[in-house]
mmCIF file of C-alpha atoms in Angstrom:
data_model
loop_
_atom_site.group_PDB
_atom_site.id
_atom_site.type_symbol
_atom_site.label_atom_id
_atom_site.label_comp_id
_atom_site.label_asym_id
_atom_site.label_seq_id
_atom_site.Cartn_x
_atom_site.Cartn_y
_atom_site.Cartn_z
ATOM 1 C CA UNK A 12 30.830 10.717 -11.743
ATOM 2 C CA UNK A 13 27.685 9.635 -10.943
ATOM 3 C CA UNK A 14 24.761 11.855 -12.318
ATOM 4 C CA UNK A 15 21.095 12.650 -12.121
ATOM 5 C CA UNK A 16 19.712 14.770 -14.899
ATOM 6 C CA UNK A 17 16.586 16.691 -13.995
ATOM 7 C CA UNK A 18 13.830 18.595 -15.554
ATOM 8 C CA UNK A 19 12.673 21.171 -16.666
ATOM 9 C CA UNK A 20 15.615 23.321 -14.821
ATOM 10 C CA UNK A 21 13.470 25.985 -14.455
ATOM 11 C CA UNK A 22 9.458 26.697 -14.376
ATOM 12 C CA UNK A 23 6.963 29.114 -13.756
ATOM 13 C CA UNK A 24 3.816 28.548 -12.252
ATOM 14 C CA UNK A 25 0.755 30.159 -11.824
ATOM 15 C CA UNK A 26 -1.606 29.056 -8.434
ATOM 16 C CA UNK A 27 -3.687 26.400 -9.402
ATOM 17 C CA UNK A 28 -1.629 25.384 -11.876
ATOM 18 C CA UNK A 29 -0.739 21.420 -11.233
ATOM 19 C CA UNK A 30 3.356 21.078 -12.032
ATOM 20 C CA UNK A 31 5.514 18.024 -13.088
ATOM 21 C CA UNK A 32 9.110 17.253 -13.363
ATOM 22 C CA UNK A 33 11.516 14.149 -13.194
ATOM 23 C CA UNK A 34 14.662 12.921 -13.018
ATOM 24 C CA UNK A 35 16.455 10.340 -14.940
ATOM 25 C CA UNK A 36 19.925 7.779 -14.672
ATOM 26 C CA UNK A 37 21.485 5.934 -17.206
ATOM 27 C CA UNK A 38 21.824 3.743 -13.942
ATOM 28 C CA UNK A 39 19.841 2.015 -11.546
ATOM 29 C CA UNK A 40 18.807 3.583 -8.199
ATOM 30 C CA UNK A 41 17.368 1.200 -4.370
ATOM 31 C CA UNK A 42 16.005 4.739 -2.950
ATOM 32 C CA UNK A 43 14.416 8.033 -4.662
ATOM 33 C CA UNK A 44 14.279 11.013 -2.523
ATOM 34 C CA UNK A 45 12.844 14.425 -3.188
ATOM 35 C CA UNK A 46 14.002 17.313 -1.390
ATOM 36 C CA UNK A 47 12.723 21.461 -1.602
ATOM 37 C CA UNK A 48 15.165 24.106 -1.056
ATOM 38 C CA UNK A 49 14.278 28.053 -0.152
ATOM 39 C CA UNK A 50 16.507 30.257 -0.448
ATOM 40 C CA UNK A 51 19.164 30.726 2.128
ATOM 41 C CA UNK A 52 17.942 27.556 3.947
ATOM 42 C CA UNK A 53 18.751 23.693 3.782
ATOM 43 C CA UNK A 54 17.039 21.074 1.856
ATOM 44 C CA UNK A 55 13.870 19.456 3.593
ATOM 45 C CA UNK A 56 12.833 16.382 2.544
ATOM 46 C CA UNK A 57 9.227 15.846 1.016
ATOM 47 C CA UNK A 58 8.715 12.135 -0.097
ATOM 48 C CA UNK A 59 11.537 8.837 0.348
ATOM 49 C CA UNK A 60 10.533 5.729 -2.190
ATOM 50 C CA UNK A 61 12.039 2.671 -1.777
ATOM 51 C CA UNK A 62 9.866 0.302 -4.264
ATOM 52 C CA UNK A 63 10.128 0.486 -8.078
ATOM 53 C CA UNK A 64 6.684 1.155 -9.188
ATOM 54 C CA UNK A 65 5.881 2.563 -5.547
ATOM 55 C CA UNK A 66 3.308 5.822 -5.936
ATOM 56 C CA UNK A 67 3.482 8.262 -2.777
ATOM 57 C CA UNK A 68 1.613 11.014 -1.798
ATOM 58 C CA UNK A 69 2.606 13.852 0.560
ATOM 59 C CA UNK A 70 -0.751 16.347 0.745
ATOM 60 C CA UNK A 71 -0.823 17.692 -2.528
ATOM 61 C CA UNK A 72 2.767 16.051 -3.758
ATOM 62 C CA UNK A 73 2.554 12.905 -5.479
ATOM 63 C CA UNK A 74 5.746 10.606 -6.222
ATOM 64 C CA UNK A 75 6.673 7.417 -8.236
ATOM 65 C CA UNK A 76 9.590 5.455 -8.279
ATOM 66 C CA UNK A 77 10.308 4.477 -11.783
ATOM 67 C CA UNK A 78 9.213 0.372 -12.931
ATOM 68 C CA UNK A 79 12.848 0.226 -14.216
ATOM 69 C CA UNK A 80 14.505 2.214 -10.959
ATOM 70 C CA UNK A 81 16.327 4.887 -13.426
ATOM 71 C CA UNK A 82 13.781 7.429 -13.240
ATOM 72 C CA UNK A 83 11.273 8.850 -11.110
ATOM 73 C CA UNK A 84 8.704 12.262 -10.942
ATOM 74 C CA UNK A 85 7.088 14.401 -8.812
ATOM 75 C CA UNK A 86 3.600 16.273 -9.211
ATOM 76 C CA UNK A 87 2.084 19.330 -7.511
ATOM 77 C CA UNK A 88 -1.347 19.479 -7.943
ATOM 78 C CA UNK A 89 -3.085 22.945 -7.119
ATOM 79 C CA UNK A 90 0.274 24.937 -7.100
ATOM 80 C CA UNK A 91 0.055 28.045 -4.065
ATOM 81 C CA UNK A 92 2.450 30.590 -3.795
ATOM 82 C CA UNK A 93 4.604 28.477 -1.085
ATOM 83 C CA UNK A 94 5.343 26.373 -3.696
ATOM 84 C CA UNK A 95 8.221 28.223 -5.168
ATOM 85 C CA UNK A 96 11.648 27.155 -4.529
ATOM 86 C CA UNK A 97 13.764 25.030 -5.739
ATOM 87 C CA UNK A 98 13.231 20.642 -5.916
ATOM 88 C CA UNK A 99 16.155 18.520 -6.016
ATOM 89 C CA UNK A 100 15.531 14.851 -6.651
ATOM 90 C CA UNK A 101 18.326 12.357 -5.131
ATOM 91 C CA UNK A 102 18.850 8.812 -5.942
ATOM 92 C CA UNK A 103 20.462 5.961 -3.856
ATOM 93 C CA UNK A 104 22.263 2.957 -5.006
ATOM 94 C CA UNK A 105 22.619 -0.696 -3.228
ATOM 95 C CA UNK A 106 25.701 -0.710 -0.629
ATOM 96 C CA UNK A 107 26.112 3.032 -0.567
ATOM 97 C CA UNK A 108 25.766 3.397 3.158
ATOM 98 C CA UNK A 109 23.190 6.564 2.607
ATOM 99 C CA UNK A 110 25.652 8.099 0.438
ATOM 100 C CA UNK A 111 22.430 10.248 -2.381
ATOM 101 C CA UNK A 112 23.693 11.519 -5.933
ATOM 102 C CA UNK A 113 21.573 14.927 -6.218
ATOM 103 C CA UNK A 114 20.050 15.975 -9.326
ATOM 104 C CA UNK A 115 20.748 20.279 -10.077
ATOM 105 C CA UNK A 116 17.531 20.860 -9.472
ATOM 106 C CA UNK A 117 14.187 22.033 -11.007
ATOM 107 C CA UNK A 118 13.654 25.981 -10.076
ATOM 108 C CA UNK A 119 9.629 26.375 -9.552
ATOM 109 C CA UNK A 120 8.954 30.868 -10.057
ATOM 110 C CA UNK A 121 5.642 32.556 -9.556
ATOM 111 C CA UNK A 122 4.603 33.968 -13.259
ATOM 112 C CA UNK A 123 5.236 37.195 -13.743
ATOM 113 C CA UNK B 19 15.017 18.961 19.408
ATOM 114 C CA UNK B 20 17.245 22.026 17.162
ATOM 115 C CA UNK B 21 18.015 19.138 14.930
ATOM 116 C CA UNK B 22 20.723 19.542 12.784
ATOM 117 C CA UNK B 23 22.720 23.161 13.656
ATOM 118 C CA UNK B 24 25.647 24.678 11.709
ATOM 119 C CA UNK B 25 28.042 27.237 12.866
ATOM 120 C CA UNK B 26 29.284 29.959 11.347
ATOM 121 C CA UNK B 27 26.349 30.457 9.379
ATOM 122 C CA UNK B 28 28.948 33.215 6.715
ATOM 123 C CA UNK B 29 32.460 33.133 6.696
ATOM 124 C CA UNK B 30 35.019 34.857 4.274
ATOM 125 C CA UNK B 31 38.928 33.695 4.330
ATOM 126 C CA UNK B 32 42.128 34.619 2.980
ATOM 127 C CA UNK B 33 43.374 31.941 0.351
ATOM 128 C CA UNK B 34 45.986 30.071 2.101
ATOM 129 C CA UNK B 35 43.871 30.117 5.981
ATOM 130 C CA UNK B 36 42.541 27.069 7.734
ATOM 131 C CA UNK B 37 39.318 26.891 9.393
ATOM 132 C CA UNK B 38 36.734 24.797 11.233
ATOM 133 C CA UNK B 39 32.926 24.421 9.838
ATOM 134 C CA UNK B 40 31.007 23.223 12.730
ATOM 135 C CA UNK B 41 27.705 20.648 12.640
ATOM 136 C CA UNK B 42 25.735 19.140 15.636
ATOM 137 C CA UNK B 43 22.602 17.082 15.968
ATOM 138 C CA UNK B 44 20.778 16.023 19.095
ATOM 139 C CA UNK B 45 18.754 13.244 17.239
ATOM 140 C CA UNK B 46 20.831 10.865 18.263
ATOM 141 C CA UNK B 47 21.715 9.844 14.499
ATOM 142 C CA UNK B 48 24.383 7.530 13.860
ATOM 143 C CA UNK B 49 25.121 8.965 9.958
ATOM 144 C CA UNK B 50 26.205 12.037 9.295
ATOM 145 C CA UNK B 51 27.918 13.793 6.044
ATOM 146 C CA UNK B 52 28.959 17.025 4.223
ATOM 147 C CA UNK B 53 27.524 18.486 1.069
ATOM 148 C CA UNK B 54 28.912 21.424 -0.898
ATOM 149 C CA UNK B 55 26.159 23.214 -3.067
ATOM 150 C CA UNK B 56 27.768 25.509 -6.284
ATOM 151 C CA UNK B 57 25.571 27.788 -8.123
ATOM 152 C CA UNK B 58 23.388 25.555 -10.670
ATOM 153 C CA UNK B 59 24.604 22.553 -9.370
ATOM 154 C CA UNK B 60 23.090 19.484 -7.024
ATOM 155 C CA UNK B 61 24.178 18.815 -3.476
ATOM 156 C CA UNK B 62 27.974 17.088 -4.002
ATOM 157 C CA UNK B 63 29.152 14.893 -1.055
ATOM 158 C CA UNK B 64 32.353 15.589 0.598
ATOM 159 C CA UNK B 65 32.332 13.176 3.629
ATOM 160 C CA UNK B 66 30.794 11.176 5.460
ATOM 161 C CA UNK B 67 30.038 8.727 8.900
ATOM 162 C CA UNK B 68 28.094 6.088 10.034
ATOM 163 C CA UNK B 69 29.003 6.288 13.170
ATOM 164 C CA UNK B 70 31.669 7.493 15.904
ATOM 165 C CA UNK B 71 35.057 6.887 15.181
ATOM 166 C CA UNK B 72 34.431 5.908 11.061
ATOM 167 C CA UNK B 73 34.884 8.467 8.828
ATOM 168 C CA UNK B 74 34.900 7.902 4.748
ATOM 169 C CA UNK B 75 34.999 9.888 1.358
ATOM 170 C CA UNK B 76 32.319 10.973 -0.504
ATOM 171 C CA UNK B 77 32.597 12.427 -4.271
ATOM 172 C CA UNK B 78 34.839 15.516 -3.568
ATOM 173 C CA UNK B 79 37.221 14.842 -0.704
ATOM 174 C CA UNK B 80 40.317 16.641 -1.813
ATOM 175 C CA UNK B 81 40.905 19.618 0.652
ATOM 176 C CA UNK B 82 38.350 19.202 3.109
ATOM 177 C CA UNK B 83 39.239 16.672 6.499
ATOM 178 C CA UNK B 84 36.824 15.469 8.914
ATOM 179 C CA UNK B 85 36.632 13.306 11.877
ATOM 180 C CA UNK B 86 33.756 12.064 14.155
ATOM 181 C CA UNK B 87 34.623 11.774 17.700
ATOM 182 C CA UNK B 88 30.886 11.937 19.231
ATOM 183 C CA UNK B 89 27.896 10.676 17.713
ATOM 184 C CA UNK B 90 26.590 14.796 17.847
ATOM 185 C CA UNK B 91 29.373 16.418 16.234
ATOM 186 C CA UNK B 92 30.688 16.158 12.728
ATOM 187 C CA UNK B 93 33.380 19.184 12.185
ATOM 188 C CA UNK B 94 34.483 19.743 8.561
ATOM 189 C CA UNK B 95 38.464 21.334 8.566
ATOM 190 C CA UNK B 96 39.427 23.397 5.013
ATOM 191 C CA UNK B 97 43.299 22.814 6.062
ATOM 192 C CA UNK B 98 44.171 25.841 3.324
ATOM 193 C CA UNK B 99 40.896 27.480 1.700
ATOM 194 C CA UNK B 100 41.547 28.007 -2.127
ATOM 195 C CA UNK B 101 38.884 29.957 -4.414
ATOM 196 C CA UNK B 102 37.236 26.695 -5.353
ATOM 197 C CA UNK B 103 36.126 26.216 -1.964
ATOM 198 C CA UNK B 104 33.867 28.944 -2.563
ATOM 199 C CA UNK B 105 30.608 27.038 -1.814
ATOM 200 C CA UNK B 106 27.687 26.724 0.348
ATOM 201 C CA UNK B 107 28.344 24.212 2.611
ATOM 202 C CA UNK B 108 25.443 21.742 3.998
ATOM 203 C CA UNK B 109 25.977 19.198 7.173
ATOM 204 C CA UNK B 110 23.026 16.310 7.209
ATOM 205 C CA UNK B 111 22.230 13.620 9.501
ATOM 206 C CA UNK B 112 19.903 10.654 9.136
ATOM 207 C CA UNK B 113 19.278 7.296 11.238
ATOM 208 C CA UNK B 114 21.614 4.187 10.004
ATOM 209 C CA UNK B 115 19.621 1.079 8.191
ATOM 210 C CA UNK B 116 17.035 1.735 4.977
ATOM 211 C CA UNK B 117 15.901 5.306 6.524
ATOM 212 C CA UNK B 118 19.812 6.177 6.496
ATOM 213 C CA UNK B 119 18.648 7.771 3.128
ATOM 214 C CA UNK B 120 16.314 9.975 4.934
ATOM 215 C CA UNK B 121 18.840 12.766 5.739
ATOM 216 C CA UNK B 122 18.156 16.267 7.971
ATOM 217 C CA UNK B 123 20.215 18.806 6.460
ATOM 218 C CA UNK B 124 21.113 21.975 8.546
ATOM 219 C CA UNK B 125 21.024 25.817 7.073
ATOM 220 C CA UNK B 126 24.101 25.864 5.615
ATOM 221 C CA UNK B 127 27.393 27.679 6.219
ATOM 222 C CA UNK B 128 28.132 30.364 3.244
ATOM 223 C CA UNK B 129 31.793 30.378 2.534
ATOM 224 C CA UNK B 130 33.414 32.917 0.427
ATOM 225 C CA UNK B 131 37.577 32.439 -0.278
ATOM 226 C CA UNK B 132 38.843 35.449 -1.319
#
């Protein structure tokens, strides 16, 4: 089926520390979502972009949708402990009535 | 608003036993769908509605039936639970049109099929 493929899978951070990761198709995408996940709870969405090229910011979260709509990233600038949980990405393609694809997900820890 | 609520929030069954996962939202939201989450894995979509009365498949249907006879409810029915239905199970709801892709996911129901 359809996938997403996300990285890193895993990363630790220390606070301060500003944090990227992305997500890539081999096919095109309308809508890019990004979602965070803590544990034992459901996904909450952070940023939606539905432009390629579009650049969104949510506080200290900053999000582009890809020129060529297969790929898109997020960035945390100034990480805080709060941060750490787990991002999914999720991609949308035309005529899919909402239906996302979900990327596995990149796994933010505090460093040790 | 509670927003999207799922009931039970565990649940352990026999192999072989049927059961009910329940999901409502008072948002007035006219899409609504099913995600199970495995460990290391993305959100996969099970079903899903845009509205009352419509009801399609998502990516893994097989095992899992649903119907949508309010706008607020969305009930998910395991007709006879096998081990691979050992998941975490996610109900979200989102407005139809372009923002249909902004969904509202509840906590989750955590299934275990022994």
């Amino acid at each position: 089926g359809q996938q997403l493929n996300q990285s890193p899978q895993s990363m630790f951070i220390q606070e301060g520390e500003d944090v990227s990761m992305n997500c890539t198709s081999s096919s095109i995408f309308n809508t890019w979502l990004w979602y965070k996940q803590d544990p034992g709870e459901g996904p909450v969405l952070l940023i939606a972009l539905y432009k390629a090229g579009e650049l969104t910011s949510n506080g200290r979260l900053t999000a582009q949708f890809g020129i060529t709509r297969k790929d898109s990233f997020l960035n945390i600038s100034a990480s805080i402990p709060s941060d750490v949980g787990i991002y999914f990405c999720a991609g949308q393609r035309g005529g899919s009535q909402g239906n996302l694809i979900f990327g596995k997900g990149t796994k933010l820890s505090v460093k040790p | 608003n509670a927003g999207v609520t799922q009931t039970p929030k565990f649940q352990v069954l026999k192999t072989g036993q049927s059961m009910t996962l329940q999901c409502a939202q008072d948002m007035n939201h006219e899409y609504m769908s099913w995600y199970r989450q495995d460990p290391g894995m993305g959100l996969r979509l099970i079903h899903y509605s845009v509205g009352a009365g419509i009801t399609d498949q998502g990516e893994v249907p097989n095992g899992y039936n649903v119907s949508r006879s309010t706008t607020e409810d969305f009930p998910l029915r395991l007709l006879s639970a096998a081990p691979s239905q050992t998941s975490v199970y996610f109900c979200a709801s989102s407005i139809a049109g372009t923002s249909a892709y902004e969904q509202y996911f509840g906590p989750g129901t955590r299934l275990t099929v022994t």
